[in-house]
Coordinates of C-alpha atoms and ligand atoms in Angstrom, one line a residue:
X1 CA 2.7 -57.9 -21.0
X2 CA 2.6 -58.8 -24.6
X3 CA 4.5 -56.7 -27.1
X4 CA 1.4 -55.3 -28.7
X5 CA 0.0 -54.3 -25.3
X6 CA 3.3 -52.7 -24.4
X7 CA 3.2 -50.7 -27.7
X8 CA -0.4 -49.7 -26.9
X9 CA 0.7 -48.5 -23.4
X10 CA 3.5 -46.4 -24.9
X11 CA 1.1 -45.0 -27.5
X12 CA -1.3 -44.1 -24.8
X13 CA 1.4 -42.4 -22.8
X14 CA 2.6 -40.5 -25.8
X15 CA -1.0 -39.4 -26.5
X16 CA -1.5 -38.3 -22.9
X17 CA 1.7 -36.3 -22.8
X18 CA 1.1 -34.6 -26.2
X19 CA -1.4 -32.0 -24.9
X20 CA 0.9 -31.2 -22.0
X21 CA 3.7 -30.5 -24.4
X22 CA 1.5 -28.5 -26.7
X23 CA 0.3 -26.5 -23.7
X24 CA 3.9 -25.8 -22.8
X25 CA 4.8 -24.8 -26.3
X26 CA 1.8 -22.4 -26.5
X27 CA 2.3 -21.0 -23.0
X28 CA 3.7 -17.5 -22.8
X29 CA 7.3 -17.3 -21.5
X30 CA 7.6 -16.5 -17.8
X31 CA 8.9 -12.9 -17.6
X32 CA 9.9 -10.3 -15.1
X33 CA 10.6 -6.6 -15.9
X34 CA 11.9 -4.2 -13.3
X35 CA 12.8 -0.5 -13.0
X36 CA 14.8 1.5 -10.5
X37 CA 13.6 4.9 -11.5
X38 CA 13.7 7.2 -14.5
X39 CA 15.4 10.6 -14.6
X40 CA 18.3 12.7 -15.6
X41 CA 20.6 9.8 -16.2
X42 CA 22.8 10.9 -19.2
X43 CA 26.0 9.0 -19.7
X44 CA 28.8 10.5 -17.6
X45 CA 26.5 11.0 -14.6
X46 CA 27.9 8.0 -12.8
X47 CA 31.5 6.6 -12.6
X48 CA 32.0 3.2 -14.1
X49 CA 32.1 1.8 -10.6
X50 CA 28.8 3.3 -9.7
X51 CA 27.3 2.1 -13.0
X52 CA 28.5 -1.4 -12.3
X53 CA 27.0 -1.3 -8.8
X54 CA 23.6 -0.3 -10.1
X55 CA 23.7 -2.9 -12.8
X56 CA 24.7 -5.6 -10.4
X57 CA 21.8 -4.7 -8.0
X58 CA 19.3 -4.6 -10.9
X59 CA 20.5 -8.0 -12.0
X60 CA 20.2 -9.4 -8.5
X61 CA 16.7 -8.0 -8.2
X62 CA 15.5 -9.3 -11.6
X63 CA 17.1 -12.7 -10.8
X64 CA 15.3 -12.8 -7.4
X65 CA 12.0 -12.3 -9.1
X66 CA 12.8 -14.8 -11.9
X67 CA 13.8 -17.5 -9.4
X68 CA 10.2 -17.4 -8.0
X69 CA 8.7 -17.7 -11.5
X70 CA 11.1 -20.5 -12.4
X71 CA 10.0 -22.6 -9.5
X72 CA 6.4 -22.2 -10.6
X73 CA 5.7 -19.4 -8.2
X74 CA 3.2 -16.6 -8.6
X75 CA 3.8 -13.4 -10.4
X76 CA 2.7 -11.4 -7.3
X77 CA 5.5 -13.2 -5.3
X78 CA 8.0 -12.5 -8.0
X79 CA 7.1 -8.8 -8.0
X80 CA 7.5 -8.6 -4.2
X81 CA 10.8 -10.5 -4.2
X82 CA 12.4 -8.2 -6.8
X83 CA 11.2 -5.1 -5.1
X84 CA 12.5 -6.2 -1.7
X85 CA 16.0 -6.5 -3.1
X86 CA 15.8 -2.9 -4.4
X87 CA 14.2 -1.5 -1.2
X88 CA 17.0 -3.0 0.8
X89 CA 19.7 -1.4 -1.3
X90 CA 20.8 2.2 -0.6
X91 CA 21.1 2.8 -4.3
X92 CA 17.4 3.4 -4.9
X93 CA 14.8 5.8 -3.7
X94 CA 12.8 3.1 -1.9
X95 CA 13.2 1.6 1.6
X96 CA 16.8 2.3 2.7
X97 CA 18.1 5.2 0.6
X98 CA 14.8 6.9 0.3
X99 CA 14.9 10.7 -0.4
X100 CA 14.1 13.3 2.3
X101 CA 10.9 15.3 2.7
X102 CA 11.1 19.1 3.2
X103 CA 11.2 18.4 6.9
X104 CA 14.2 16.1 6.6
X105 CA 12.2 12.8 7.0
X106 CA 11.7 9.7 5.0
X107 CA 8.1 8.9 4.1
X108 CA 7.5 5.9 2.0
X109 CA 4.7 4.8 -0.3
X110 CA 4.1 1.5 -2.1
X111 CA 1.5 -0.5 -4.0
X112 CA 1.0 -4.0 -5.4
X113 CA -1.7 -5.5 -7.6
X114 CA -2.6 -9.0 -8.7
X115 CA -3.8 -9.2 -12.3
X116 CA -5.7 -12.5 -11.7
X117 CA -7.9 -11.3 -8.9
X118 CA -7.6 -7.5 -9.7
X119 CA -7.1 -7.2 -6.0
X120 CA -4.6 -4.5 -4.7
X121 CA -2.9 -3.2 -1.6
X122 CA -1.2 0.1 -1.0
X123 CA 0.4 2.2 1.8
X124 CA 1.3 5.9 2.0
X125 CA 3.6 7.9 4.2
X126 CA 5.1 5.2 6.4
X127 CA 8.4 5.9 8.3
X128 CA 9.1 2.7 10.3
X129 CA 8.3 -0.2 8.0
X130 CA 11.5 -1.8 6.6
X131 CA 9.8 -3.1 3.4
X132 CA 6.7 -1.0 2.4
X133 CA 6.0 -3.4 -0.5
X134 CA 5.5 -6.2 2.0
X135 CA 3.1 -4.0 3.9
X136 CA 1.2 -3.3 0.7
X137 CA 1.0 -7.0 0.1
X138 CA -0.3 -7.6 3.7
X139 CA -3.0 -4.9 3.1
X140 CA -4.1 -6.7 -0.1
X141 CA -4.0 -10.2 1.4
X142 CA -5.1 -9.6 5.0
X143 CA -7.5 -6.8 5.0
X144 CA -10.7 -5.9 3.2
X145 CA -9.2 -2.5 2.3
X146 CA -6.9 -1.3 -0.5
X147 CA -5.0 1.5 1.2
X148 CA -3.7 2.5 4.6
X149 CA -1.8 5.7 5.4
X150 CA 0.7 6.9 7.9
X151 CA 0.0 5.9 11.6
X152 CA -2.8 3.6 10.7
X153 CA -0.6 1.8 8.1
X154 CA 2.1 1.4 10.8
X155 CA -0.3 0.0 13.3
X156 CA -1.5 -2.5 10.7
X157 CA 2.2 -3.4 10.0
X158 CA 2.9 -4.0 13.7
X159 CA -0.3 -6.1 14.1
X160 CA 0.7 -8.2 11.1
X161 CA 4.3 -8.8 12.3
X162 CA 6.1 -6.8 9.7
X163 CA 9.7 -5.8 10.4
X164 CA 9.8 -2.3 11.9
X165 CA 12.9 -0.1 12.0
X166 CA 13.8 3.2 13.5
X167 CA 13.7 6.3 11.3
X168 CA 17.5 6.3 11.2
X169 CA 17.5 3.1 9.2
X170 CA 16.4 4.8 6.0
X171 CA 18.9 7.6 6.2
X172 CA 22.0 7.6 3.9
X173 CA 24.6 10.3 3.7
X174 CA 24.2 10.6 -0.1
X175 CA 20.5 11.4 0.2
X176 CA 21.0 13.7 3.1
X177 CA 23.6 15.7 1.0
X178 CA 21.1 15.8 -1.9
X179 CA 18.4 17.1 0.5
X180 CA 20.7 19.8 1.9
X181 CA 21.6 20.9 -1.7
X182 CA 17.9 20.9 -2.8
X183 CA 16.9 22.9 0.3
X184 CA 19.6 25.5 -0.5
X185 CA 18.6 25.7 -4.2
X186 CA 15.0 26.0 -3.2
X187 CA 15.7 28.9 -0.8
X188 CA 17.7 30.7 -3.4
X189 CA 14.7 30.5 -5.7
X190 CA 12.8 32.3 -2.9
X191 CA 10.1 29.8 -2.5
X192 CA 9.4 29.0 -6.2
X193 CA 9.3 25.4 -5.1
X194 CA 10.0 23.1 -8.0
X195 CA 12.1 20.4 -6.4
X196 CA 11.3 18.0 -9.1
X197 CA 12.8 20.1 -11.8
X198 CA 16.2 19.9 -10.2
X199 CA 18.6 17.5 -11.5
X200 CA 17.9 14.9 -8.9
X201 CA 17.2 11.6 -10.7
X202 CA 14.2 9.7 -9.5
X203 CA 14.9 6.3 -8.0
X204 CA 11.6 4.7 -7.4
X205 CA 11.5 1.0 -7.9
X206 CA 9.0 -1.3 -9.5
X207 CA 8.3 -4.7 -11.1
X208 CA 5.8 -6.4 -13.4
X209 CA 5.8 -10.2 -13.8
X210 CA 4.1 -13.0 -15.7
X211 CA 4.0 -16.5 -14.2
X212 CA 3.6 -20.0 -15.6
X213 CA -0.2 -19.9 -15.1
X214 CA -0.4 -16.8 -17.3
X215 CA -1.1 -14.4 -14.4
X216 CA 0.4 -10.9 -14.3
X217 CA 1.1 -8.6 -11.4
X218 CA 2.6 -5.2 -10.7
X219 CA 4.2 -3.3 -7.8
X220 CA 5.9 0.0 -7.1
X221 CA 7.8 1.4 -4.0
X222 CA 9.2 4.8 -3.4
X223 CA 10.4 7.5 -1.0
X224 CA 8.6 10.0 -3.2
X225 CA 10.2 13.2 -4.3
X226 CA 13.0 15.2 -2.6
X227 CA 11.5 18.1 -0.6
X228 CA 8.0 16.9 -0.8
X229 CA 5.8 18.7 1.7
X230 CA 4.1 17.4 4.8
X231 CA 1.7 14.6 3.9
X232 CA 2.3 14.7 0.2
X233 CA 1.5 11.4 -1.4
X234 CA 2.6 10.8 -5.0
X235 CA 1.4 8.4 -7.7
X236 CA 3.3 5.3 -6.5
X237 CA 0.7 4.0 -4.0
X238 CA -2.3 5.1 -6.2
X239 CA -3.8 2.1 -8.0
X240 CA -4.2 3.1 -11.6
X241 CA -1.5 5.7 -11.5
X242 CA 1.7 4.2 -10.0
X243 CA 0.7 0.6 -10.6
X244 CA -2.0 -1.5 -12.2
X245 CA -2.5 -5.1 -13.2
X246 CA -5.4 -6.9 -14.8
X247 CA -5.0 -10.2 -16.8
X248 CA -7.4 -8.7 -19.3
X249 CA -4.9 -6.1 -20.4
X250 CA -1.5 -5.6 -18.8
X251 CA 0.6 -4.8 -15.8
X252 CA 2.3 -1.5 -15.3
X253 CA 4.7 0.1 -12.8
X254 CA 5.4 3.9 -13.1
X255 CA 8.2 6.2 -12.1
X256 CA 8.5 10.0 -12.5
X257 CA 6.8 13.2 -11.6
X258 CA 4.0 11.7 -9.6
X259 CA 1.5 14.6 -9.8
X260 CA 1.3 14.2 -13.6
X261 CA 1.0 10.4 -13.3
X262 CA -1.9 10.9 -10.9
X263 CA -3.7 13.4 -13.1
X264 CA -3.3 11.2 -16.2
X265 CA -4.0 7.9 -14.3
X266 CA -1.2 6.6 -16.4
X267 CA -1.0 2.9 -15.5
X268 CA -4.7 2.4 -16.0
X269 CA -4.7 4.6 -19.2
X270 CA -2.1 2.3 -20.7
X271 CA -4.0 -0.8 -19.9
X272 CA -7.3 0.7 -21.0
X273 CA -5.7 1.4 -24.4
X274 CA -4.6 -2.2 -24.6
X275 CA -8.0 -3.5 -23.5
X276 CA -10.4 -1.3 -25.4
X277 CA -8.4 0.1 -28.3
X278 CA -6.5 -3.2 -28.8
X279 CA -3.1 -1.5 -28.9
X280 CA 0.1 -3.3 -28.2
X281 CA 1.8 -2.5 -24.9
X282 CA 4.4 -0.5 -26.7
X283 CA 1.9 1.6 -28.7
X284 CA -0.1 2.3 -25.5
X285 CA 2.9 3.1 -23.4
X286 CA 4.5 5.3 -26.1
X287 CA 1.3 7.3 -26.5
X288 CA 1.1 8.1 -22.8
X289 CA 4.8 8.6 -22.1
X290 CA 5.8 10.4 -25.3
X291 CA 2.6 12.5 -25.9
X292 CA 0.1 12.9 -23.1
X293 CA 2.7 13.2 -20.2
X294 CA 5.1 15.7 -21.9
X295 CA 2.2 17.6 -23.3
X296 CA 1.2 18.4 -19.7
X297 CA 4.8 19.1 -18.7
X298 CA 5.5 15.9 -16.8
X299 CA 8.3 13.3 -17.2
X300 CA 9.1 9.8 -16.2
X301 CA 8.6 6.3 -17.5
X302 CA 6.8 3.0 -17.2
X303 CA 7.4 -0.8 -17.6
X304 CA 4.5 -2.7 -19.1
X305 CA 3.9 -6.4 -19.6
X306 CA 0.9 -8.3 -21.0
X307 CA -0.1 -11.9 -20.3
X308 CA 1.4 -13.0 -23.6
X309 CA 4.9 -12.0 -22.5
X310 CA 5.0 -8.8 -24.6
X311 CA 6.8 -6.1 -22.7
X312 CA 8.1 -2.6 -23.1
X313 CA 10.1 0.1 -21.3
X314 CA 9.0 3.7 -22.2
X315 CA 10.5 6.9 -20.7
X316 CA 10.9 10.5 -21.8
X317 CA 13.9 11.2 -19.5
X318 CA 17.5 10.6 -20.5
X319 CA 17.5 7.2 -18.7
X320 CA 15.8 4.7 -16.6
X321 CA 17.4 2.0 -14.5
X322 CA 15.9 -1.2 -15.9
X323 CA 16.2 -4.9 -16.4
X324 CA 14.3 -7.8 -17.9
X325 CA 14.5 -11.6 -17.7
X326 CA 12.4 -13.7 -20.0
X327 CA 12.4 -17.5 -20.3
X328 CA 14.7 -18.6 -23.1
X329 CA 16.8 -15.4 -23.1
X330 CA 19.6 -13.9 -21.1
X331 CA 18.8 -11.2 -18.6
X332 CA 19.3 -7.7 -19.9
X333 CA 20.2 -4.6 -17.8
X334 CA 20.4 -1.0 -18.9
X335 CA 20.5 2.6 -17.6
X336 CA 20.7 5.1 -20.4
X337 CA 18.5 5.7 -23.4
X338 CA 19.4 3.4 -26.3
X339 CA 20.1 5.5 -29.4
Ligands
LIG1 N1 6.6 8.8 -8.8 C1 7.3 9.1 -7.5 C2 6.5 10.2 -6.8 O1 6.1 11.1 -7.4 C3 8.7 9.5 -7.7 C4 9.5 8.7 -8.6 O2 9.0 7.9 -9.4 O3 10.8 8.8 -8.6 O4 6.5 10.1 -5.6

């Protein structure tokens, strides 16, 4: 090849690679944001060892989700991967370590949503499915439906080869003790049943993620609330309340007093404010979490992420277990409110 041809070939290569580089430079940074529940988490509540254990598990979960994104994987897979780590940990109120119902059982709820397709899956009141988030995903991917509940959800899980466990798998001594204490406190109040007002922190888990293709996703998994009554379902598996994702606006995962999150359709409200009122994710989340929710008497928090990589944590409790990892930055993990 003559020198001039060689030069032309290099020039062509440079030209061809230029748009790819520009695309990379203008692409939003891959991001994953997670929470492990909001609640009464003032400093001093946990020993330094306990705090370290929570932080290590949050870091493991955020890294598990990030590893999926880093390999070019989908945001929906990153959300699932991060949530599975927290469901498998007894530290959180999801999967193993779930809180107990009034009848002394564990009944789990979960939901997942893909912002690209606006497809969603959810399950409510399952007691034998090791990872309810995987079941929610199977409902989304392998059925024409959005939500399955209780026995039907478990039948679907068996049919789709999900790992099933005995009821005992979910039980931890710590949650059982909390349950007994809550029951006693409730009886002393002579039936004025406000289990949620007790000082039990929430421990629901959730994740929102943004992948290399610019798609966002959200997921939430929980054991619900201590002393919840037979058949009670909270916000976590309700699309639009406990989770929501649409590439046109944002992805949200909620945690807190579920009844209020359902009444306010919080996840969708935040994304609607982003979509129609052109608010930033922070403005929209702050409006809902610091005004609408407490105005009704509710509490809790959300994580929110948009397809540009803007994210926010908002909570009106004294703390929220949380972590974020965004391309180009170190992972961050926190528990208490930052003053
Ligand atoms: N939102 C959940 C529920 O009401 C509880 C939580 O977030 O901790 O079931």
